[in-house]
mmCIF file of C-alpha atoms in Angstrom:
data_model
loop_
_atom_site.group_PDB
_atom_site.id
_atom_site.type_symbol
_atom_site.label_atom_id
_atom_site.label_comp_id
_atom_site.label_asym_id
_atom_site.label_seq_id
_atom_site.Cartn_x
_atom_site.Cartn_y
_atom_site.Cartn_z
ATOM 1 C CA UNK W 30 -0.094 0.068 -0.099
ATOM 2 C CA UNK W 31 1.513 3.076 -0.893
ATOM 3 C CA UNK W 32 2.068 6.138 1.638
ATOM 4 C CA UNK W 33 -0.484 8.541 -0.252
ATOM 5 C CA UNK W 34 -3.211 5.587 0.364
ATOM 6 C CA UNK W 35 -2.578 4.720 3.911
ATOM 7 C CA UNK W 36 -2.743 8.735 4.503
ATOM 8 C CA UNK W 37 -6.289 8.541 2.756
ATOM 9 C CA UNK W 38 -7.091 5.804 4.885
ATOM 10 C CA UNK W 39 -6.164 7.174 8.086
ATOM 11 C CA UNK W 40 -7.945 10.167 7.218
ATOM 12 C CA UNK W 41 -11.139 8.293 6.534
ATOM 13 C CA UNK W 42 -10.713 6.745 10.062
ATOM 14 C CA UNK W 43 -10.071 10.357 11.569
ATOM 15 C CA UNK W 44 -13.070 11.341 9.735
ATOM 16 C CA UNK W 45 -15.463 8.441 10.762
ATOM 17 C CA UNK W 46 -14.277 8.439 14.398
ATOM 18 C CA UNK W 47 -14.763 12.016 14.636
ATOM 19 C CA UNK W 48 -18.723 11.524 12.932
ATOM 20 C CA UNK W 49 -19.225 8.815 15.820
ATOM 21 C CA UNK W 50 -17.805 11.330 18.829
ATOM 22 C CA UNK W 51 -20.346 13.948 17.425
ATOM 23 C CA UNK W 52 -23.214 11.716 17.207
ATOM 24 C CA UNK W 53 -22.530 10.474 20.888
ATOM 25 C CA UNK W 54 -22.217 14.183 21.764
ATOM 26 C CA UNK W 55 -25.295 15.307 20.066
ATOM 27 C CA UNK W 56 -27.245 12.508 22.035
ATOM 28 C CA UNK W 57 -29.364 14.368 24.550
ATOM 29 C CA UNK W 58 -29.770 12.529 28.234
ATOM 30 C CA UNK W 59 -33.025 11.577 27.368
ATOM 31 C CA UNK W 60 -32.365 9.753 24.531
ATOM 32 C CA UNK W 61 -29.583 8.125 26.192
ATOM 33 C CA UNK W 62 -31.661 7.005 28.969
ATOM 34 C CA UNK W 63 -34.616 6.029 26.739
ATOM 35 C CA UNK W 64 -32.456 3.203 24.918
ATOM 36 C CA UNK W 65 -30.041 2.285 28.071
ATOM 37 C CA UNK W 66 -30.707 0.688 31.220
ATOM 38 C CA UNK W 67 -29.069 2.117 34.521
ATOM 39 C CA UNK W 68 -27.261 -0.535 37.386
ATOM 40 C CA UNK W 69 -26.992 0.370 40.575
ATOM 41 C CA UNK W 70 -23.796 -1.051 42.276
ATOM 42 C CA UNK W 71 -25.193 -1.350 46.256
ATOM 43 C CA UNK W 72 -22.179 -2.093 48.292
ATOM 44 C CA UNK W 73 -23.531 -4.423 50.651
ATOM 45 C CA UNK W 74 -25.218 -7.840 50.566
ATOM 46 C CA UNK W 75 -28.431 -8.503 49.407
ATOM 47 C CA UNK W 76 -30.934 -8.476 52.088
ATOM 48 C CA UNK W 77 -29.518 -5.707 54.193
ATOM 49 C CA UNK W 78 -30.833 -2.431 54.822
ATOM 50 C CA UNK W 79 -28.955 -0.417 52.612
ATOM 51 C CA UNK W 80 -30.184 -3.029 49.604
ATOM 52 C CA UNK W 81 -33.524 -3.039 50.379
ATOM 53 C CA UNK W 82 -33.808 1.014 50.575
ATOM 54 C CA UNK W 83 -31.665 0.798 47.160
ATOM 55 C CA UNK W 84 -34.273 -1.177 45.322
ATOM 56 C CA UNK W 85 -36.967 0.647 46.818
ATOM 57 C CA UNK W 86 -35.334 3.745 45.479
ATOM 58 C CA UNK W 87 -34.670 2.156 42.222
ATOM 59 C CA UNK W 88 -38.355 2.115 41.645
ATOM 60 C CA UNK W 89 -38.888 5.427 42.209
ATOM 61 C CA UNK W 90 -35.958 7.032 40.913
ATOM 62 C CA UNK W 91 -36.379 5.299 37.346
ATOM 63 C CA UNK W 92 -39.620 7.364 37.296
ATOM 64 C CA UNK W 93 -37.848 10.633 37.260
ATOM 65 C CA UNK W 94 -35.522 10.007 35.143
ATOM 66 C CA UNK W 95 -36.308 11.311 31.723
ATOM 67 C CA UNK W 96 -36.948 8.119 29.490
ATOM 68 C CA UNK W 97 -37.640 6.020 32.727
ATOM 69 C CA UNK W 98 -35.026 3.671 31.987
ATOM 70 C CA UNK W 99 -35.084 0.123 33.332
ATOM 71 C CA UNK W 100 -32.994 -0.062 36.780
ATOM 72 C CA UNK W 101 -31.140 -3.150 37.266
ATOM 73 C CA UNK W 102 -29.677 -3.339 40.929
ATOM 74 C CA UNK W 103 -26.295 -5.579 41.595
ATOM 75 C CA UNK W 104 -24.973 -6.630 44.985
ATOM 76 C CA UNK W 105 -20.996 -5.681 44.989
ATOM 77 C CA UNK W 106 -20.610 -6.500 48.972
ATOM 78 C CA UNK W 107 -16.909 -6.266 50.500
ATOM 79 C CA UNK W 108 -14.349 -4.173 52.377
ATOM 80 C CA UNK W 109 -17.067 -2.381 53.905
ATOM 81 C CA UNK W 110 -18.079 -1.035 50.869
ATOM 82 C CA UNK W 111 -14.866 -0.018 48.979
ATOM 83 C CA UNK W 112 -14.611 -2.886 46.457
ATOM 84 C CA UNK W 113 -17.818 -1.471 45.057
ATOM 85 C CA UNK W 114 -16.292 2.265 45.394
ATOM 86 C CA UNK W 115 -13.382 1.132 43.662
ATOM 87 C CA UNK W 116 -15.101 -0.841 40.897
ATOM 88 C CA UNK W 117 -17.014 2.288 40.470
ATOM 89 C CA UNK W 118 -13.949 5.056 40.230
ATOM 90 C CA UNK W 119 -12.017 2.402 38.139
ATOM 91 C CA UNK W 120 -14.031 -0.263 36.069
ATOM 92 C CA UNK W 121 -17.349 1.126 35.354
ATOM 93 C CA UNK W 122 -18.240 3.109 32.093
ATOM 94 C CA UNK W 123 -18.204 6.662 32.750
ATOM 95 C CA UNK W 124 -21.418 7.223 30.731
ATOM 96 C CA UNK W 125 -24.154 7.535 33.460
ATOM 97 C CA UNK W 126 -25.519 3.889 33.044
ATOM 98 C CA UNK W 127 -23.892 2.943 36.226
ATOM 99 C CA UNK W 128 -24.175 4.479 39.789
ATOM 100 C CA UNK W 129 -23.059 3.477 43.171
ATOM 101 C CA UNK W 130 -24.869 2.868 46.185
ATOM 102 C CA UNK W 131 -21.901 3.701 48.381
ATOM 103 C CA UNK W 132 -21.616 3.739 52.111
ATOM 104 C CA UNK W 133 -20.281 6.761 54.272
ATOM 105 C CA UNK W 134 -17.297 5.200 55.641
ATOM 106 C CA UNK W 135 -16.045 5.461 51.551
ATOM 107 C CA UNK W 136 -15.860 9.148 52.153
ATOM 108 C CA UNK W 137 -12.713 8.682 54.099
ATOM 109 C CA UNK W 138 -11.123 4.985 54.151
ATOM 110 C CA UNK W 139 -8.853 6.169 51.581
ATOM 111 C CA UNK W 140 -7.645 9.065 53.217
ATOM 112 C CA UNK W 141 -7.067 7.206 56.748
ATOM 113 C CA UNK W 142 -6.203 3.488 55.663
ATOM 114 C CA UNK W 143 -3.382 3.243 53.087
ATOM 115 C CA UNK W 144 -4.581 -0.539 52.091
ATOM 116 C CA UNK W 145 -8.011 1.013 50.507
ATOM 117 C CA UNK W 146 -6.222 3.124 47.550
ATOM 118 C CA UNK W 147 -8.465 2.220 44.813
ATOM 119 C CA UNK W 148 -11.103 4.851 45.883
ATOM 120 C CA UNK W 149 -10.550 8.591 45.836
ATOM 121 C CA UNK W 150 -14.071 10.203 47.062
ATOM 122 C CA UNK W 151 -12.950 13.670 45.257
ATOM 123 C CA UNK W 152 -12.688 11.652 42.114
ATOM 124 C CA UNK W 153 -16.525 10.865 41.344
ATOM 125 C CA UNK W 154 -19.430 12.862 40.760
ATOM 126 C CA UNK W 155 -21.819 12.849 44.132
ATOM 127 C CA UNK W 156 -25.633 12.727 43.255
ATOM 128 C CA UNK W 157 -27.040 12.720 46.951
ATOM 129 C CA UNK W 158 -27.795 11.026 49.807
ATOM 130 C CA UNK W 159 -30.947 9.279 51.236
ATOM 131 C CA UNK W 160 -30.443 10.535 54.722
ATOM 132 C CA UNK W 161 -27.977 11.256 57.602
ATOM 133 C CA UNK W 162 -27.250 8.778 60.445
ATOM 134 C CA UNK W 163 -26.755 8.867 63.897
ATOM 135 C CA UNK W 164 -25.486 6.655 66.601
ATOM 136 C CA UNK W 165 -26.379 5.669 69.927
ATOM 137 C CA UNK W 166 -25.351 3.060 72.602
ATOM 138 C CA UNK W 167 -27.576 0.640 73.689
ATOM 139 C CA UNK W 168 -27.283 -2.296 76.676
ATOM 140 C CA UNK W 169 -29.643 -4.995 77.216
ATOM 141 C CA UNK W 170 -31.604 -5.357 80.238
ATOM 142 C CA UNK W 171 -29.135 -8.126 81.690
ATOM 143 C CA UNK W 172 -26.035 -5.597 81.441
ATOM 144 C CA UNK W 173 -24.671 -4.448 84.514
ATOM 145 C CA UNK W 174 -24.421 -1.035 82.637
ATOM 146 C CA UNK W 175 -27.759 0.609 82.860
ATOM 147 C CA UNK W 176 -26.969 4.529 82.610
ATOM 148 C CA UNK W 177 -24.326 6.561 80.468
ATOM 149 C CA UNK W 178 -22.403 7.610 83.846
ATOM 150 C CA UNK W 179 -21.935 3.419 84.614
ATOM 151 C CA UNK W 180 -20.094 3.044 81.251
ATOM 152 C CA UNK W 181 -17.487 5.405 82.963
ATOM 153 C CA UNK W 182 -17.302 2.821 86.306
ATOM 154 C CA UNK W 183 -18.213 -0.524 85.134
ATOM 155 C CA UNK W 184 -16.711 -2.821 82.018
ATOM 156 C CA UNK W 185 -19.176 -3.500 79.394
ATOM 157 C CA UNK W 186 -19.007 -6.174 76.666
ATOM 158 C CA UNK W 187 -19.855 -4.203 73.591
ATOM 159 C CA UNK W 188 -20.661 -6.466 70.113
ATOM 160 C CA UNK W 189 -19.674 -4.807 67.083
ATOM 161 C CA UNK W 190 -19.320 -5.800 62.902
ATOM 162 C CA UNK W 191 -15.696 -5.003 61.198
ATOM 163 C CA UNK W 192 -13.089 -3.554 62.755
ATOM 164 C CA UNK W 193 -13.156 -0.490 60.872
ATOM 165 C CA UNK W 194 -17.009 0.096 61.026
ATOM 166 C CA UNK W 195 -18.168 3.228 63.319
ATOM 167 C CA UNK W 196 -19.793 0.632 65.600
ATOM 168 C CA UNK W 197 -16.370 -0.340 66.676
ATOM 169 C CA UNK W 198 -14.408 2.939 66.172
ATOM 170 C CA UNK W 199 -16.687 5.038 68.122
ATOM 171 C CA UNK W 200 -16.718 2.457 70.944
ATOM 172 C CA UNK W 201 -12.602 2.493 71.045
ATOM 173 C CA UNK W 202 -12.741 6.219 70.780
ATOM 174 C CA UNK W 203 -14.420 6.330 74.076
ATOM 175 C CA UNK W 204 -12.176 4.060 75.661
ATOM 176 C CA UNK W 205 -9.045 5.792 74.363
ATOM 177 C CA UNK W 206 -10.142 9.320 75.248
ATOM 178 C CA UNK W 207 -13.143 9.207 77.514
ATOM 179 C CA UNK W 208 -12.508 6.913 79.984
ATOM 180 C CA UNK W 209 -15.153 4.186 79.216
ATOM 181 C CA UNK W 210 -14.563 0.469 80.049
ATOM 182 C CA UNK W 211 -15.895 -1.375 77.227
ATOM 183 C CA UNK W 212 -14.705 -4.834 76.232
ATOM 184 C CA UNK W 213 -15.374 -4.841 72.443
ATOM 185 C CA UNK W 214 -15.801 -7.932 70.516
ATOM 186 C CA UNK W 215 -15.559 -7.434 66.925
ATOM 187 C CA UNK W 216 -16.429 -9.521 63.440
ATOM 188 C CA UNK W 217 -19.972 -10.147 63.774
ATOM 189 C CA UNK W 218 -21.507 -10.604 60.357
ATOM 190 C CA UNK W 219 -24.199 -7.910 61.026
ATOM 191 C CA UNK W 220 -26.714 -6.291 63.254
ATOM 192 C CA UNK W 221 -29.076 -9.136 63.521
ATOM 193 C CA UNK W 222 -26.012 -11.536 64.923
ATOM 194 C CA UNK W 223 -25.156 -8.894 67.254
ATOM 195 C CA UNK W 224 -28.913 -8.629 68.961
ATOM 196 C CA UNK W 225 -28.748 -12.201 68.873
ATOM 197 C CA UNK W 226 -25.621 -12.047 70.979
ATOM 198 C CA UNK W 227 -27.266 -9.650 73.357
ATOM 199 C CA UNK W 228 -30.166 -12.237 73.871
ATOM 200 C CA UNK W 229 -27.791 -15.109 74.498
ATOM 201 C CA UNK W 230 -25.961 -12.701 76.997
ATOM 202 C CA UNK W 231 -22.601 -13.216 74.693
ATOM 203 C CA UNK W 232 -22.448 -9.691 74.739
ATOM 204 C CA UNK W 233 -24.396 -6.485 76.989
ATOM 205 C CA UNK W 234 -24.821 -3.874 74.529
ATOM 206 C CA UNK W 235 -23.693 -2.319 70.917
ATOM 207 C CA UNK W 236 -23.723 0.697 69.113
ATOM 208 C CA UNK W 237 -26.734 1.006 66.443
ATOM 209 C CA UNK W 238 -28.035 3.799 64.621
ATOM 210 C CA UNK W 239 -30.957 5.573 65.556
ATOM 211 C CA UNK W 240 -32.679 4.563 62.333
ATOM 212 C CA UNK W 241 -32.368 1.134 63.643
ATOM 213 C CA UNK W 242 -33.931 1.585 66.650
ATOM 214 C CA UNK W 243 -37.041 3.264 65.896
ATOM 215 C CA UNK W 244 -38.751 0.562 63.931
ATOM 216 C CA UNK W 245 -39.356 -3.143 64.291
ATOM 217 C CA UNK W 246 -38.638 -5.246 67.192
ATOM 218 C CA UNK W 247 -35.906 -3.022 68.370
ATOM 219 C CA UNK W 248 -38.225 -0.426 68.691
ATOM 220 C CA UNK W 249 -40.444 -2.855 71.026
ATOM 221 C CA UNK W 250 -37.818 -3.942 72.768
ATOM 222 C CA UNK W 251 -36.838 -0.270 73.792
ATOM 223 C CA UNK W 252 -40.539 0.538 74.886
ATOM 224 C CA UNK W 253 -41.047 -2.464 76.702
ATOM 225 C CA UNK W 254 -37.502 -2.072 78.567
ATOM 226 C CA UNK W 255 -35.608 -5.077 77.118
ATOM 227 C CA UNK W 256 -33.087 -2.528 75.905
ATOM 228 C CA UNK W 257 -31.973 0.820 77.368
ATOM 229 C CA UNK W 258 -30.366 3.416 75.104
ATOM 230 C CA UNK W 259 -27.924 4.721 77.260
ATOM 231 C CA UNK W 260 -26.010 8.034 75.115
ATOM 232 C CA UNK W 261 -25.975 9.700 71.759
ATOM 233 C CA UNK W 262 -23.099 9.589 69.783
ATOM 234 C CA UNK W 263 -23.259 13.154 68.457
ATOM 235 C CA UNK W 264 -23.583 16.782 69.517
ATOM 236 C CA UNK W 265 -27.055 16.817 69.028
ATOM 237 C CA UNK W 266 -29.922 14.454 70.089
ATOM 238 C CA UNK W 267 -32.240 12.944 67.414
ATOM 239 C CA UNK W 268 -35.682 13.853 68.035
ATOM 240 C CA UNK W 269 -36.661 10.142 68.588
ATOM 241 C CA UNK W 270 -34.383 10.409 71.606
ATOM 242 C CA UNK W 271 -34.077 13.996 73.009
ATOM 243 C CA UNK W 272 -33.322 13.590 76.606
ATOM 244 C CA UNK W 273 -29.870 11.188 75.976
ATOM 245 C CA UNK W 274 -26.534 12.424 76.904
ATOM 246 C CA UNK W 275 -24.414 12.936 74.196
ATOM 247 C CA UNK W 276 -20.685 14.111 73.513
ATOM 248 C CA UNK W 277 -21.132 17.308 74.802
ATOM 249 C CA UNK W 278 -21.987 15.976 78.050
ATOM 250 C CA UNK W 279 -18.276 14.577 78.431
ATOM 251 C CA UNK W 280 -16.127 16.112 76.012
ATOM 252 C CA UNK W 281 -13.858 19.095 76.551
ATOM 253 C CA UNK W 282 -10.789 18.295 75.040
ATOM 254 C CA UNK W 283 -10.542 20.225 71.939
ATOM 255 C CA UNK W 284 -8.219 17.445 70.381
ATOM 256 C CA UNK W 285 -10.880 14.978 71.200
ATOM 257 C CA UNK W 286 -13.369 17.259 69.777
ATOM 258 C CA UNK W 287 -11.738 17.271 66.669
ATOM 259 C CA UNK W 288 -11.399 13.318 66.333
ATOM 260 C CA UNK W 289 -15.007 13.272 67.050
ATOM 261 C CA UNK W 290 -15.703 15.716 64.318
ATOM 262 C CA UNK W 291 -13.910 13.677 61.803
ATOM 263 C CA UNK W 292 -15.670 10.523 62.842
ATOM 264 C CA UNK W 293 -19.221 11.815 62.868
ATOM 265 C CA UNK W 294 -19.007 14.294 59.485
ATOM 266 C CA UNK W 295 -19.587 11.520 57.228
ATOM 267 C CA UNK W 296 -22.720 10.445 58.740
ATOM 268 C CA UNK W 297 -24.249 13.643 57.048
ATOM 269 C CA UNK W 298 -24.095 11.647 54.180
ATOM 270 C CA UNK W 299 -25.508 8.206 55.262
ATOM 271 C CA UNK W 300 -25.994 6.585 51.956
ATOM 272 C CA UNK W 301 -24.351 8.359 49.295
ATOM 273 C CA UNK W 302 -24.390 7.700 45.426
ATOM 274 C CA UNK W 303 -22.036 8.587 43.029
ATOM 275 C CA UNK W 304 -21.217 8.186 39.328
ATOM 276 C CA UNK W 305 -17.762 8.097 37.746
ATOM 277 C CA UNK W 306 -16.095 10.940 36.620
ATOM 278 C CA UNK W 307 -16.432 11.818 32.916
ATOM 279 C CA UNK W 308 -20.012 11.294 32.853
ATOM 280 C CA UNK W 309 -21.434 14.057 30.427
ATOM 281 C CA UNK W 310 -22.509 17.104 32.519
ATOM 282 C CA UNK W 311 -25.869 16.730 31.041
ATOM 283 C CA UNK W 312 -26.633 13.436 32.243
ATOM 284 C CA UNK W 313 -25.024 14.200 36.020
ATOM 285 C CA UNK W 314 -27.774 17.237 36.030
ATOM 286 C CA UNK W 315 -30.173 14.609 34.956
ATOM 287 C CA UNK W 316 -29.481 12.226 37.739
ATOM 288 C CA UNK W 317 -29.086 14.893 40.202
ATOM 289 C CA UNK W 318 -32.530 16.288 39.181
ATOM 290 C CA UNK W 319 -34.422 12.988 39.336
ATOM 291 C CA UNK W 320 -32.756 12.311 42.779
ATOM 292 C CA UNK W 321 -34.123 15.620 44.300
ATOM 293 C CA UNK W 322 -37.547 14.643 42.610
ATOM 294 C CA UNK W 323 -37.465 11.351 43.971
ATOM 295 C CA UNK W 324 -36.788 12.691 47.741
ATOM 296 C CA UNK W 325 -39.556 14.810 47.048
ATOM 297 C CA UNK W 326 -41.894 12.188 45.787
ATOM 298 C CA UNK W 327 -45.180 12.256 48.252
ATOM 299 C CA UNK W 328 -45.354 8.035 47.317
ATOM 300 C CA UNK W 329 -41.637 7.617 48.054
ATOM 301 C CA UNK W 330 -41.660 10.040 51.385
ATOM 302 C CA UNK W 331 -44.605 7.821 53.021
ATOM 303 C CA UNK W 332 -43.310 4.717 52.255
ATOM 304 C CA UNK W 333 -39.664 5.483 53.541
ATOM 305 C CA UNK W 334 -41.570 6.994 57.112
ATOM 306 C CA UNK W 335 -44.123 3.725 57.096
ATOM 307 C CA UNK W 336 -40.332 1.892 56.717
ATOM 308 C CA UNK W 337 -38.983 3.644 59.693
ATOM 309 C CA UNK W 338 -36.084 5.327 57.385
ATOM 310 C CA UNK W 339 -37.481 8.737 56.932
ATOM 311 C CA UNK W 340 -35.458 10.448 54.260
ATOM 312 C CA UNK W 341 -33.251 13.478 55.372
ATOM 313 C CA UNK W 342 -31.660 14.041 51.941
ATOM 314 C CA UNK W 343 -28.544 16.336 51.154
ATOM 315 C CA UNK W 344 -27.260 17.194 47.321
ATOM 316 C CA UNK W 345 -24.314 15.755 45.630
ATOM 317 C CA UNK W 346 -22.645 19.384 45.980
ATOM 318 C CA UNK W 347 -23.048 18.944 49.970
ATOM 319 C CA UNK W 348 -21.428 15.465 49.919
ATOM 320 C CA UNK W 349 -18.616 16.962 47.846
ATOM 321 C CA UNK W 350 -18.207 19.762 50.354
ATOM 322 C CA UNK W 351 -18.442 17.072 53.399
ATOM 323 C CA UNK W 352 -15.417 15.097 51.456
ATOM 324 C CA UNK W 353 -13.406 18.573 51.162
ATOM 325 C CA UNK W 354 -13.696 19.215 54.873
ATOM 326 C CA UNK W 355 -12.573 15.518 55.661
ATOM 327 C CA UNK W 356 -9.575 16.008 53.149
ATOM 328 C CA UNK W 357 -8.892 19.317 54.825
ATOM 329 C CA UNK W 358 -8.531 17.790 58.397
ATOM 330 C CA UNK W 359 -4.963 18.304 59.854
ATOM 331 C CA UNK W 360 -2.576 15.822 59.995
ATOM 332 C CA UNK W 361 -2.416 15.690 64.055
ATOM 333 C CA UNK W 362 -6.100 14.720 64.081
ATOM 334 C CA UNK W 363 -5.470 12.036 60.961
ATOM 335 C CA UNK W 364 -3.083 10.309 62.899
ATOM 336 C CA UNK W 365 -5.365 9.874 65.589
ATOM 337 C CA UNK W 366 -8.196 8.435 63.114
ATOM 338 C CA UNK W 367 -5.576 5.943 61.699
ATOM 339 C CA UNK W 368 -4.689 4.443 65.215
ATOM 340 C CA UNK W 369 -8.664 3.880 65.646
ATOM 341 C CA UNK W 370 -9.364 2.579 62.223
ATOM 342 C CA UNK W 371 -6.200 0.249 61.416
ATOM 343 C CA UNK W 372 -4.390 -0.439 64.735
ATOM 344 C CA UNK W 373 -4.427 -4.409 65.760
ATOM 345 C CA UNK W 374 -6.046 -5.279 68.909
#
């Protein structure tokens, strides 16, 4: 083949490529979503609360996306949500067809844990978060600890899930910096297993979310005195438990306050959704608008209220602000966080 023919063929290929690129760029978001299904990757196992919420959300979310695409929910569990987060950032197409239903610890794990470097929360486009989370400490009726003040004088066996999960790290923080006497047993597979351990007397209590205490059998146990809520792990109380003591009753050291601020700031984005960087701006805008419309959908709001998971949404921009604040944390505070999150027993 002569050089002239090669040049002509290369030019033809280039023109064809540019034409295809123009066709893709000319496609509106509604046209794209009318012909393409959307996958929501849930960073938790099937049957968990996050999975249930994601599947309920998907039904209503589809109705508010122009084109009303089919939505496929896929579970990608592992490493506290970091497997799904890493896949979203590094392996999924940046065309708006895949959305990550991630976890709040994904906002900071890469910052404090050197073994989790596959996801950078600053390098995705945040869509929004369904709710905020708040934690509390509960004790069974057999527990030797029955008040918040008892925690500082009486040993208490605390159940926990993963080592880096908030239900362990917050208890460890209180031991190290506030003087509680928790014996923390981590490694339980989930909340159901911890509650079963409480019934068997294996542990005295644990650190659940407020959301998990206001519905179902746990709400009944609290109401009937089978389980006592000792303290809320924040600076202000949830309306469900307005009279509980909280960190403001026990924390005076500014360094401890800064450590607590870092650990509880991600709770503002309890269940965040994101797409990979590089998704066309108009598709990101469509997804954000659809998220807002879903959060304001009366039917979805009523469903979440009935399920005991009332919506407290925040926008994608607000999640990005949370991430920015986390990444502006002084190194001295990060070192304290790393000790809590990565230190061995």
